[in-house]
Coordinates of C-alpha atoms and ligand atoms in Angstrom, one line a residue:
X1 CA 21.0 -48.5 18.3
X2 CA 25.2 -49.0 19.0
X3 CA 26.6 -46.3 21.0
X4 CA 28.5 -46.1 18.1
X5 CA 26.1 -45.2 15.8
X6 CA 23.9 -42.7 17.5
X7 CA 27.7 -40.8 18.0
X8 CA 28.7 -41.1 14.3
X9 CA 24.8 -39.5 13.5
X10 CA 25.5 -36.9 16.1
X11 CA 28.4 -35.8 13.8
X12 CA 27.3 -36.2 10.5
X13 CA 24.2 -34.0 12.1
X14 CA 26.0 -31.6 13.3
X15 CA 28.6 -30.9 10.7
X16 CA 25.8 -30.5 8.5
X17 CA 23.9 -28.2 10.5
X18 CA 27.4 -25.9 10.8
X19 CA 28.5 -26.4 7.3
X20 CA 31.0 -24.2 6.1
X21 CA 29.5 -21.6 3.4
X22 CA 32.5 -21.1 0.9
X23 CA 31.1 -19.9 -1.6
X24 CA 27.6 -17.9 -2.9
X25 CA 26.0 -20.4 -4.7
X26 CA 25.9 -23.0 -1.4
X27 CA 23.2 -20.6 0.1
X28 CA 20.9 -22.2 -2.7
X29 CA 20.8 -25.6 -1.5
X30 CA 19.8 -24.3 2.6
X31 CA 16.8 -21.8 1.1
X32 CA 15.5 -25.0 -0.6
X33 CA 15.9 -26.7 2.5
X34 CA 14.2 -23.7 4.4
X35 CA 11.6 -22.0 2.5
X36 CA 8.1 -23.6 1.6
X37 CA 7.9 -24.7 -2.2
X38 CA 5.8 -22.3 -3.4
X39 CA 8.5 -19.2 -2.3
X40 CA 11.9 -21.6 -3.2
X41 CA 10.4 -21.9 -6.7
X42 CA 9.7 -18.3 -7.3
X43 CA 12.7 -16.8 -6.9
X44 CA 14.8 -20.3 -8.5
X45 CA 12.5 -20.4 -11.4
X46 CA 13.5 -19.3 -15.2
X47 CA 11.0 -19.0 -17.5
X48 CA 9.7 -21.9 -19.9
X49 CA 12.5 -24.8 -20.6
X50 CA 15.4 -22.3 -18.5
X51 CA 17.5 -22.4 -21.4
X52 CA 18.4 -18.7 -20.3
X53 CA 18.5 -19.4 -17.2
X54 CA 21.4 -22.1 -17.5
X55 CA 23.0 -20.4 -19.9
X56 CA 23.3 -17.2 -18.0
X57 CA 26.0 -19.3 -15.9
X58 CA 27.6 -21.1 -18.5
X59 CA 28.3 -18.5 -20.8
X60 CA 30.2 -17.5 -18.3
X61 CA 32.2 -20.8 -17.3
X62 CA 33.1 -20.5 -21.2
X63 CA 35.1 -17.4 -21.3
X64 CA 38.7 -18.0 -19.8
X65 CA 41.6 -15.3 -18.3
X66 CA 44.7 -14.5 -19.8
X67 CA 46.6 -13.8 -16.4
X68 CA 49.7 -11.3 -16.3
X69 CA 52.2 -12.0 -14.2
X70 CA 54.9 -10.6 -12.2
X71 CA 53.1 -7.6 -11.6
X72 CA 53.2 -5.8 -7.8
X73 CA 49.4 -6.7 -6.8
X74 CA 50.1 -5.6 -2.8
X75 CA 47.8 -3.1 -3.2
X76 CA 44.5 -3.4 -4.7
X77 CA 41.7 -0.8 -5.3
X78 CA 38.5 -2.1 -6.5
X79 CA 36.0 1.3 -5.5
X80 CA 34.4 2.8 -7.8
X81 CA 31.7 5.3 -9.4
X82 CA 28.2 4.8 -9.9
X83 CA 26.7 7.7 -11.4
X84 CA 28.8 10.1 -9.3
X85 CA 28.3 7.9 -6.0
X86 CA 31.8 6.4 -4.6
X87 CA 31.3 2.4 -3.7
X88 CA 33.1 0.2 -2.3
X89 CA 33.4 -2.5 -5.0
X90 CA 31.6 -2.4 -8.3
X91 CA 29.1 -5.6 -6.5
X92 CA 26.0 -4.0 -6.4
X93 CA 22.2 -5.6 -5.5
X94 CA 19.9 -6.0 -8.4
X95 CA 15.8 -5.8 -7.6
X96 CA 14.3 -8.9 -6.2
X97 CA 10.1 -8.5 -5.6
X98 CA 9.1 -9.7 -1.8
X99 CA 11.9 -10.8 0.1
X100 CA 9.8 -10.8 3.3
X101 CA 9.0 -14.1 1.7
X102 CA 12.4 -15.2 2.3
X103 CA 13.2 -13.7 5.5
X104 CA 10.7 -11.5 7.7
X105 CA 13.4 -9.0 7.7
X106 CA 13.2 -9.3 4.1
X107 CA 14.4 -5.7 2.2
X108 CA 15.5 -4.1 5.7
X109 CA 18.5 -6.7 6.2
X110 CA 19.4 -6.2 2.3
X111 CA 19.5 -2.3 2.9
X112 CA 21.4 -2.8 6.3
X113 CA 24.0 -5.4 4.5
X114 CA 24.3 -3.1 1.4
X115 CA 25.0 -0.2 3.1
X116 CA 27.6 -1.6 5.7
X117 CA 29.2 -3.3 2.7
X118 CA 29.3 0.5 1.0
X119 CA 27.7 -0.4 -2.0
X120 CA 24.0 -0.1 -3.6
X121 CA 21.0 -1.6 -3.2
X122 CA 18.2 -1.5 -5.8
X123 CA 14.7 -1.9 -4.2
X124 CA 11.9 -3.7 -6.4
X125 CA 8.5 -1.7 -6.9
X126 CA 7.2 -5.2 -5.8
X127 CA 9.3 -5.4 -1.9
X128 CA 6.9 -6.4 1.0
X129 CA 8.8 -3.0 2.6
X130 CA 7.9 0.5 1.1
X131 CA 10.6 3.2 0.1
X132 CA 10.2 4.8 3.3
X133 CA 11.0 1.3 5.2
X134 CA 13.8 1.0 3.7
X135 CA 15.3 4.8 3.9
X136 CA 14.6 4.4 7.7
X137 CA 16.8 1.5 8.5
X138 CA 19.3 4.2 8.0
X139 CA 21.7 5.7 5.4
X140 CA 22.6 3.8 2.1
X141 CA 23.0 4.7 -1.9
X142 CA 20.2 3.5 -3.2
X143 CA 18.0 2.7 -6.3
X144 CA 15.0 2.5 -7.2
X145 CA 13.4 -0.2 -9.3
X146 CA 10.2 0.8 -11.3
X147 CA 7.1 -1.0 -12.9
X148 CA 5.3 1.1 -15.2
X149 CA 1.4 0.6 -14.3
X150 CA -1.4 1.0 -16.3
X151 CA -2.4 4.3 -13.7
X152 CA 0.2 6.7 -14.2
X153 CA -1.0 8.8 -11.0
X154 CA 0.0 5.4 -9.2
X155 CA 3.5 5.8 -10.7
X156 CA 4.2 9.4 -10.5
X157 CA 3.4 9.4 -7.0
X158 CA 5.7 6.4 -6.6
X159 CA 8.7 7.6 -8.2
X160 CA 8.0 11.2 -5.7
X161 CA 8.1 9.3 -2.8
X162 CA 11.0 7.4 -3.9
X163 CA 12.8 10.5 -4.7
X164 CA 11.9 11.8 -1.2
X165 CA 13.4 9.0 0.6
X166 CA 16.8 9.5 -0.9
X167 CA 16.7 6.9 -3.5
X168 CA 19.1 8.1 -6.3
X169 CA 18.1 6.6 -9.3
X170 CA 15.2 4.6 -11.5
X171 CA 15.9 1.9 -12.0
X172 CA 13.0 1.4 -15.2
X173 CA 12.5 -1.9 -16.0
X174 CA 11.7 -2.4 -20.0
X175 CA 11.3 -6.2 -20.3
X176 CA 8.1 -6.7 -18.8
X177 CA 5.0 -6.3 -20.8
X178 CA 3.8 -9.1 -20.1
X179 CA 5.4 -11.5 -17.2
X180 CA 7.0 -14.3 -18.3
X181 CA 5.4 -18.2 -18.0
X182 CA 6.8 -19.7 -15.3
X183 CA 5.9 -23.0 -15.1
X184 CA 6.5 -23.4 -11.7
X185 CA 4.7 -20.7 -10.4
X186 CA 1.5 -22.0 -12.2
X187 CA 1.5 -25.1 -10.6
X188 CA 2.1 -23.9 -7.4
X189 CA -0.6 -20.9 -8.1
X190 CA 1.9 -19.1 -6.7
X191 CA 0.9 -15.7 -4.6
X192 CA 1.9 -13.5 -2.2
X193 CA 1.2 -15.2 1.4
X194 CA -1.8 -13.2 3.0
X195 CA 0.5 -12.1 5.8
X196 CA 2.4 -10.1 3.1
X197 CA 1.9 -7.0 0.9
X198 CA 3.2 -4.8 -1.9
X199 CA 4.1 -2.5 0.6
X200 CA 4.4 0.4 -2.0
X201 CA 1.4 -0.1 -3.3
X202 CA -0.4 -0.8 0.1
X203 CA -2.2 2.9 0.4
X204 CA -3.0 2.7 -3.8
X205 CA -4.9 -0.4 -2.9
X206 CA -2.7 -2.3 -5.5
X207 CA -0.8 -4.3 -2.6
X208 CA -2.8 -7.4 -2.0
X209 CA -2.0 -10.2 -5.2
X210 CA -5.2 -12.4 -5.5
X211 CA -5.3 -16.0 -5.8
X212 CA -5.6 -17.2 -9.7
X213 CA -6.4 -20.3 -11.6
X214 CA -2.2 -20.1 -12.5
X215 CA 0.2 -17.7 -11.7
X216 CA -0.9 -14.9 -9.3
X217 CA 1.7 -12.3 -10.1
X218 CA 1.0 -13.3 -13.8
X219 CA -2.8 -12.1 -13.4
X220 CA -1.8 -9.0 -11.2
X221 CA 0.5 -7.7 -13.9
X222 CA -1.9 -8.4 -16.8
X223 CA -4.3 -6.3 -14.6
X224 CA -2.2 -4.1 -13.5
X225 CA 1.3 -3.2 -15.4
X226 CA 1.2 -1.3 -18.7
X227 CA 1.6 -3.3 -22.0
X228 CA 1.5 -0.1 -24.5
X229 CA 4.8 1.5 -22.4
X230 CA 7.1 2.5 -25.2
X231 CA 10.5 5.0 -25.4
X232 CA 7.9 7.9 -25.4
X233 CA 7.6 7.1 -21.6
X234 CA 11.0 6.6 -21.0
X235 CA 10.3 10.3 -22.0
X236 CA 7.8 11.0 -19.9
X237 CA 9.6 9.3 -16.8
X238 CA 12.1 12.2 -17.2
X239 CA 9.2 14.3 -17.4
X240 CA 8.2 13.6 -14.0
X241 CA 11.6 13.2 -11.9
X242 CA 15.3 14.7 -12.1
X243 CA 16.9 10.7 -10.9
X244 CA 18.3 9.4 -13.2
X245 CA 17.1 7.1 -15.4
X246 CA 19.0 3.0 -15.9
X247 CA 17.0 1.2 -18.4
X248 CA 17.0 -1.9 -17.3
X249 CA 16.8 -4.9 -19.7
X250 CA 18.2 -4.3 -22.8
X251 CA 20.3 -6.9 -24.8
X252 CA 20.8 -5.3 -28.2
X253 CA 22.9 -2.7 -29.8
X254 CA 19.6 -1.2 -31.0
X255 CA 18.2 -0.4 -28.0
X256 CA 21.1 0.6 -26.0
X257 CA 21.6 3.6 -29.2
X258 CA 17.8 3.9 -28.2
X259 CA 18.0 4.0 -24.9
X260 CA 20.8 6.9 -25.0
X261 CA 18.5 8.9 -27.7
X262 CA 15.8 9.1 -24.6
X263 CA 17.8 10.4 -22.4
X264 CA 18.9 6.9 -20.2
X265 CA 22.0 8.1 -17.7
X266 CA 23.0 4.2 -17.9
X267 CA 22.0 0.8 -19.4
X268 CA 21.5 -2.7 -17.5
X269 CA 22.0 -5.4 -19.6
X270 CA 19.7 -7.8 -18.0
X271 CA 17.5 -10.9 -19.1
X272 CA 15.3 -10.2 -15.6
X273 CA 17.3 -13.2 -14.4
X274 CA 16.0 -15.5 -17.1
X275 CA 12.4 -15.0 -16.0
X276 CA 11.3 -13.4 -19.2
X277 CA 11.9 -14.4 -23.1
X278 CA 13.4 -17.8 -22.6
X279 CA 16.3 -18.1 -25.3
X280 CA 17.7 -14.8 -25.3
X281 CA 21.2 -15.0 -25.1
X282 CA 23.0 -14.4 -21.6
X283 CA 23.6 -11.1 -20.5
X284 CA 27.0 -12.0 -20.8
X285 CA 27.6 -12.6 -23.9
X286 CA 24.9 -10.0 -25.0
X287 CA 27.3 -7.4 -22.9
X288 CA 29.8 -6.6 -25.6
X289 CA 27.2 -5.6 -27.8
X290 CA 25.9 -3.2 -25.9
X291 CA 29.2 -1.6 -24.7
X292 CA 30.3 -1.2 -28.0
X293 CA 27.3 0.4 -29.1
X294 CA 27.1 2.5 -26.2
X295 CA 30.7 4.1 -27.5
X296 CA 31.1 5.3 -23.4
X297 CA 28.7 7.8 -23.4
X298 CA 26.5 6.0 -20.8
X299 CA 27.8 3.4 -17.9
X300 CA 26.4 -0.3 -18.8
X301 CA 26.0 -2.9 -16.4
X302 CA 25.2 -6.1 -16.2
X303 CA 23.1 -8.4 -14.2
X304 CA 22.1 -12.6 -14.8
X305 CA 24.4 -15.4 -13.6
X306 CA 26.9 -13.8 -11.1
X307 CA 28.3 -16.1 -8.9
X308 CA 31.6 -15.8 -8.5
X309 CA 34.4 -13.1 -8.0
X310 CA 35.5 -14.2 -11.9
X311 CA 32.0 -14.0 -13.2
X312 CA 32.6 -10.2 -11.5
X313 CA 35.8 -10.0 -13.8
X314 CA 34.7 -11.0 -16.8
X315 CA 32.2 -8.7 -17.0
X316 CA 34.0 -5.8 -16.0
X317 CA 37.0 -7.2 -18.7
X318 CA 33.9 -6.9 -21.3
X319 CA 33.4 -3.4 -20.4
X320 CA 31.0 -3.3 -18.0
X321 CA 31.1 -0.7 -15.2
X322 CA 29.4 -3.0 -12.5
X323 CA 27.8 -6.0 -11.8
X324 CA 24.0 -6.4 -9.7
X325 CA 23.3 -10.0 -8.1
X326 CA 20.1 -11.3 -7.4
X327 CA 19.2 -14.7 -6.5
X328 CA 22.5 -15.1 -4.3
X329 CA 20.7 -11.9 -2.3
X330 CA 17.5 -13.7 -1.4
X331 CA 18.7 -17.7 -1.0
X332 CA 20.9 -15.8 1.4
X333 CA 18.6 -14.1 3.0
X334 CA 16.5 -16.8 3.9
X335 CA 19.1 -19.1 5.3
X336 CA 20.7 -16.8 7.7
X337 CA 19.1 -12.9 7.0
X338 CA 21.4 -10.1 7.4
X339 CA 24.3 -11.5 8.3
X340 CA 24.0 -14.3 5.3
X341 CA 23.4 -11.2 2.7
X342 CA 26.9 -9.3 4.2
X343 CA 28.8 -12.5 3.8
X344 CA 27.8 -12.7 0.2
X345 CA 29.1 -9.7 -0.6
X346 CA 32.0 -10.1 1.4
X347 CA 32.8 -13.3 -0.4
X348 CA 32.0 -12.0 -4.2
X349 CA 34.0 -8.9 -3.0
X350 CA 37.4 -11.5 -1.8
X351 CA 36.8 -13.6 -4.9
X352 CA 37.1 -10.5 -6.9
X353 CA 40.1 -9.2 -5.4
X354 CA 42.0 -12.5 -5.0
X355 CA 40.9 -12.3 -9.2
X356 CA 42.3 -8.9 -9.7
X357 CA 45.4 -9.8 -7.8
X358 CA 45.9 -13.3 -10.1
X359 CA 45.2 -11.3 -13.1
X360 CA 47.6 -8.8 -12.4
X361 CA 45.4 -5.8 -12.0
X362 CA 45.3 -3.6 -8.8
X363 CA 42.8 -1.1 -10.0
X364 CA 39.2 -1.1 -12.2
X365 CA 40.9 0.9 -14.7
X366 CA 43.8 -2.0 -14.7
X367 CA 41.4 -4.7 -15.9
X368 CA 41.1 -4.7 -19.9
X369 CA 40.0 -7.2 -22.6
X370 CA 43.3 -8.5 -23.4
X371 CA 42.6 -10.2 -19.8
X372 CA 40.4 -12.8 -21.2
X373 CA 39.2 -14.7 -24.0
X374 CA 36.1 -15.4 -25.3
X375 CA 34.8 -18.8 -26.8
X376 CA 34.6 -17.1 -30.3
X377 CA 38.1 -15.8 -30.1
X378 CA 39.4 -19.2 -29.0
X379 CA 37.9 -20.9 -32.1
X380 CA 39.6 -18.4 -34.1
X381 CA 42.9 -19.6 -32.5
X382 CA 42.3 -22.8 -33.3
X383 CA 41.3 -23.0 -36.5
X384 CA 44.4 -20.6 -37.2
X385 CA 46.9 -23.6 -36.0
Ligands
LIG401 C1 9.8 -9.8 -10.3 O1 10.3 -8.8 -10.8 C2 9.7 -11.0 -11.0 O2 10.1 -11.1 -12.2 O3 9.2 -12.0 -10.5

């Protein structure tokens, strides 16, 4: 081989292996590269065709900003409130199950990035690190993400121990009777590696996933995870702990006016990351639905496609009072731990600001839904001219 040529592979090799990370959704491309098939399929995968999961994103690419402009934007303020806890940025972390998959640091460097970032982390009933991990890696707001099993001594005495490690809400996932068929996940007969456990489950004798003729986490929530759970447990729940309650997964106007009659403190509007019922609409465009029918007596958020400091934006312009990511958390996380989950945040939190400051808002309460359009209302336009 030329002198020449070894030297020009020496650089392509090494500019690859240093490549600049501008922007959240390049993390994807280096977990693929890192992680064995069965884990990078997991977390990328959507349920059925991914209709959902495509259109999470582009219903957002589809909704465009209507900018002011000579406004002072020297100064801007994007903390906020989360039910009565000040954050840095309303950029929160939505539950992803077994990130020790991704990273053996897994849910330890998400806590430890969160809370240097100053905002929240939500913890998955299904983390390979237990409540009481995760409170000791020091102090953070935190949530708590809950599957309903079949055993409800398993779940009370869950949610107590999440409550004595500081965790400051439940985060009650409603969208999950049954899991979702991921087709990827069969093939691969996907389970949790051997090494690994449900670490919250590990003394309940519920924390090893067996091996299955398709999905593993498929059979161990058909086994396990209660399929009759209806709005008199979101009843119960309250019966059993003073956190307050999110219901998480909800698209409709129905069940947000539900959810508030049974005593949720806030609604997620969530698709579970397009894992679940394939062709239900975006959270994003399901969002404006659910604020309006929430009338502001209970915080919505929003979780499913964030990827940018304008997806960020958008929602918030659509009323939302905060945003969780997911996915960006765990392809992170497995391409450079810790310090690849801070930099995600710290880039979503730039993006958003440098958004704010283009828009011509310097404070939450600054952004409004004059600041963008939606697809529907630029049809209108149109068909007006
Ligand atoms: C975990 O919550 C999953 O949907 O896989």
């Amino acid at each position: 081989m030329s002198s020449l040529r070894v030297l020009f592979l020496v650089i392509v090799s090494g500019s690859a292996a240093n490549m600049e990370i501008t922007n959240v959704s390049e993390y994807e491309a280096i977990a693929k590269q890192k992680l064995p098939k069965m884990v990078y399929d997991y977390y990328a995968s959507g349920a059925e065709d991914q209709w959902t999961l495509k259109e999470n994103r582009e219903a957002f690419s589809r909704i465009l900003f209507r900018p002011r402009i000579l406004i002072d934007v020297s100064k801007i303020d994007m903390t906020t409130t989360v039910l009565g806890f000040k954050i840095s940025m309303p950029i929160m972390i939505a539950p992803t199950a077994m990130q020790k998959m991704a990273h053996p640091e897994g849910e330890y460097a998400t806590a430890r990035a969160a809370s240097a970032a100053n905002t929240i982390m939500t913890l998955s009933s299904w983390a390979t690190s237990s409540v009481e991990e995760v409170a000791s890696t020091g102090p953070g707001i935190r949530f708590f993400q809950l599957y309903v099993y079949k055993d409800r001594n398993v779940v009370e005495q869950l949610v107590r121990r999440a409550e004595r490690a500081g965790f400051k809400a439940i985060a009650l996932t409603v969208d999950t009777p049954r899991l979702g068929r991921r087709e990827a996940d069969i093939k691969n007969r996907f389970t949790l590696p051997p090494f690994l456990t449900l670490k919250n489950f590990e003394g309940l004798d519920l924390g090893k996933m067996d091996k299955a003729d398709d999905s593993g986490l498929a059979s161990y929530v058909a086994g396990q995870i209660d399929r009759s759970l209806s709005w008199r447990d979101v009843k119960w729940l309250q019966s059993i702990t003073t956190l307050p309650i999110l219901v998480k997964g909800v698209i409709t106007a129905e069940d947000t006016r539900l959810s508030i009659q049974n005593g949720a403190a806030g609604i997620i509007v969530s698709n579970h990351g397009a894992r679940q019922l394939d062709y239900a609409p975006a959270t994003i465009t399901a969002l404006e639905e659910v604020v309006k029918a929430a009338q502001g007596r209970v915080p919505v958020f929003l979780d499913g496609g964030v990827r940018r400091g304008t997806d960020v934006f958008k929602a918030l312009a659509l009323g939302a009072s905060g945003i969780f990511i997911g996915r960006p958390v765990v392809f992170a996380l497995a391409s450079e731990g810790e310090a690849g989950v801070r930099k995600v945040l710290q880039m979503l939190r730039d993006e958003f600001e440098l958004t704010m400051a283009l828009s011509g808002c310097t404070s939450l309460s600054k952004i409004t839904r004059n600041h963008i359009v939606t697809p529907s209302e630029l049809n209108h336009s149109i068909s007006r001219l």
